[in-house]
């Protein structure tokens, strides 16, 4: 029974860390769009970066697959 408690504790700790990271990301995204500027973000297809979409000012976030302008 103690072994099951240990496994459950480890799984809960892992899930809590994931939820904490997601909480930070959501708070960042909400803060980014709620500064009295609800239209400061948009979504565009960037499958072929520098072909379909050319970023003149900003940078391309390869990890998240998005351009930050």
PDB file of C-alpha atoms in Angstrom:
ATOM      1  CA  UNK A   1       0.000   0.000   0.000  1.00  0.00           C
ATOM      2  CA  UNK A   2       2.887   2.365   0.727  1.00  0.00           C
ATOM      3  CA  UNK A   3       4.288   1.655  -2.730  1.00  0.00           C
ATOM      4  CA  UNK A   4       1.019   2.816  -4.334  1.00  0.00           C
ATOM      5  CA  UNK A   5       1.091   5.968  -2.206  1.00  0.00           C
ATOM      6  CA  UNK A   6       4.636   6.690  -3.390  1.00  0.00           C
ATOM      7  CA  UNK A   7       3.708   6.165  -7.047  1.00  0.00           C
ATOM      8  CA  UNK A   8       0.615   8.353  -6.696  1.00  0.00           C
ATOM      9  CA  UNK A   9       2.678  11.076  -4.990  1.00  0.00           C
ATOM     10  CA  UNK A  10       5.241  11.046  -7.811  1.00  0.00           C
ATOM     11  CA  UNK A  11       2.514  11.232 -10.466  1.00  0.00           C
ATOM     12  CA  UNK A  12       0.696  14.039  -8.685  1.00  0.00           C
ATOM     13  CA  UNK A  13       3.957  15.981  -8.295  1.00  0.00           C
ATOM     14  CA  UNK A  14       4.670  15.574 -12.021  1.00  0.00           C
ATOM     15  CA  UNK A  15       1.171  16.718 -12.989  1.00  0.00           C
ATOM     16  CA  UNK A  16       1.377  19.683 -10.604  1.00  0.00           C
ATOM     17  CA  UNK A  17       4.588  20.850 -12.287  1.00  0.00           C
ATOM     18  CA  UNK A  18       2.931  20.630 -15.701  1.00  0.00           C
ATOM     19  CA  UNK A  19      -0.098  22.610 -14.496  1.00  0.00           C
ATOM     20  CA  UNK A  20       2.199  25.238 -12.948  1.00  0.00           C
ATOM     21  CA  UNK A  21       4.028  25.698 -16.257  1.00  0.00           C
ATOM     22  CA  UNK A  22       0.752  25.953 -18.151  1.00  0.00           C
ATOM     23  CA  UNK A  23      -0.544  28.470 -15.603  1.00  0.00           C
ATOM     24  CA  UNK A  24       2.454  30.713 -16.275  1.00  0.00           C
ATOM     25  CA  UNK A  25       2.009  30.422 -20.040  1.00  0.00           C
ATOM     26  CA  UNK A  26      -1.705  31.234 -19.876  1.00  0.00           C
ATOM     27  CA  UNK A  27      -1.073  34.199 -17.581  1.00  0.00           C
ATOM     28  CA  UNK A  28       1.531  35.487 -20.023  1.00  0.00           C
ATOM     29  CA  UNK A  29      -0.806  35.135 -22.996  1.00  0.00           C
ATOM     30  CA  UNK A  30      -3.692  36.795 -21.157  1.00  0.00           C
ATOM     31  CA  UNK A  31      -1.465  39.653 -20.054  1.00  0.00           C
ATOM     32  CA  UNK A  32      -0.213  40.086 -23.579  1.00  0.00           C
ATOM     33  CA  UNK A  33      -3.694  40.556 -25.005  1.00  0.00           C
ATOM     34  CA  UNK A  34      -5.395  42.395 -22.170  1.00  0.00           C
ATOM     35  CA  UNK A  35      -3.428  45.655 -22.069  1.00  0.00           C
ATOM     36  CA  UNK A  36      -6.365  47.607 -23.528  1.00  0.00           C
ATOM     37  CA  UNK A  37      -5.205  46.311 -26.898  1.00  0.00           C
ATOM     38  CA  UNK A  38      -7.272  43.269 -27.703  1.00  0.00           C
ATOM     39  CA  UNK A  39      -6.074  43.211 -31.312  1.00  0.00           C
ATOM     40  CA  UNK A  40      -2.316  43.047 -30.710  1.00  0.00           C
ATOM     41  CA  UNK A  41      -2.027  39.388 -31.739  1.00  0.00           C
ATOM     42  CA  UNK A  42      -2.936  37.393 -34.794  1.00  0.00           C
ATOM     43  CA  UNK A  43      -2.462  33.888 -36.141  1.00  0.00           C
ATOM     44  CA  UNK A  44      -0.994  33.163 -39.559  1.00  0.00           C
ATOM     45  CA  UNK A  45       0.297  30.018 -41.184  1.00  0.00           C
ATOM     46  CA  UNK A  46       4.082  29.876 -41.113  1.00  0.00           C
ATOM     47  CA  UNK A  47       4.748  26.435 -42.549  1.00  0.00           C
ATOM     48  CA  UNK A  48       7.403  27.780 -44.890  1.00  0.00           C
ATOM     49  CA  UNK A  49       9.054  30.528 -42.868  1.00  0.00           C
ATOM     50  CA  UNK A  50      10.758  33.190 -45.040  1.00  0.00           C
ATOM     51  CA  UNK A  51       8.711  31.968 -48.034  1.00  0.00           C
ATOM     52  CA  UNK A  52       5.051  32.229 -47.028  1.00  0.00           C
ATOM     53  CA  UNK A  53       5.759  34.642 -44.195  1.00  0.00           C
ATOM     54  CA  UNK A  54       8.750  36.959 -44.065  1.00  0.00           C
ATOM     55  CA  UNK A  55       9.556  38.491 -40.683  1.00  0.00           C
ATOM     56  CA  UNK A  56      11.107  41.920 -41.158  1.00  0.00           C
ATOM     57  CA  UNK A  57      11.189  42.972 -37.503  1.00  0.00           C
ATOM     58  CA  UNK A  58      11.016  40.411 -34.724  1.00  0.00           C
ATOM     59  CA  UNK A  59      12.182  36.844 -34.397  1.00  0.00           C
ATOM     60  CA  UNK A  60      11.043  33.309 -35.052  1.00  0.00           C
ATOM     61  CA  UNK A  61      10.514  31.114 -31.987  1.00  0.00           C
ATOM     62  CA  UNK A  62      11.462  27.649 -33.277  1.00  0.00           C
ATOM     63  CA  UNK A  63      10.505  25.858 -30.065  1.00  0.00           C
ATOM     64  CA  UNK A  64       6.900  27.089 -30.101  1.00  0.00           C
ATOM     65  CA  UNK A  65       6.681  27.459 -33.877  1.00  0.00           C
ATOM     66  CA  UNK A  66       5.621  31.109 -33.856  1.00  0.00           C
ATOM     67  CA  UNK A  67       6.894  34.458 -34.996  1.00  0.00           C
ATOM     68  CA  UNK A  68       7.149  37.244 -32.445  1.00  0.00           C
ATOM     69  CA  UNK A  69       6.785  40.681 -33.958  1.00  0.00           C
TER      70      UNK A  69
END
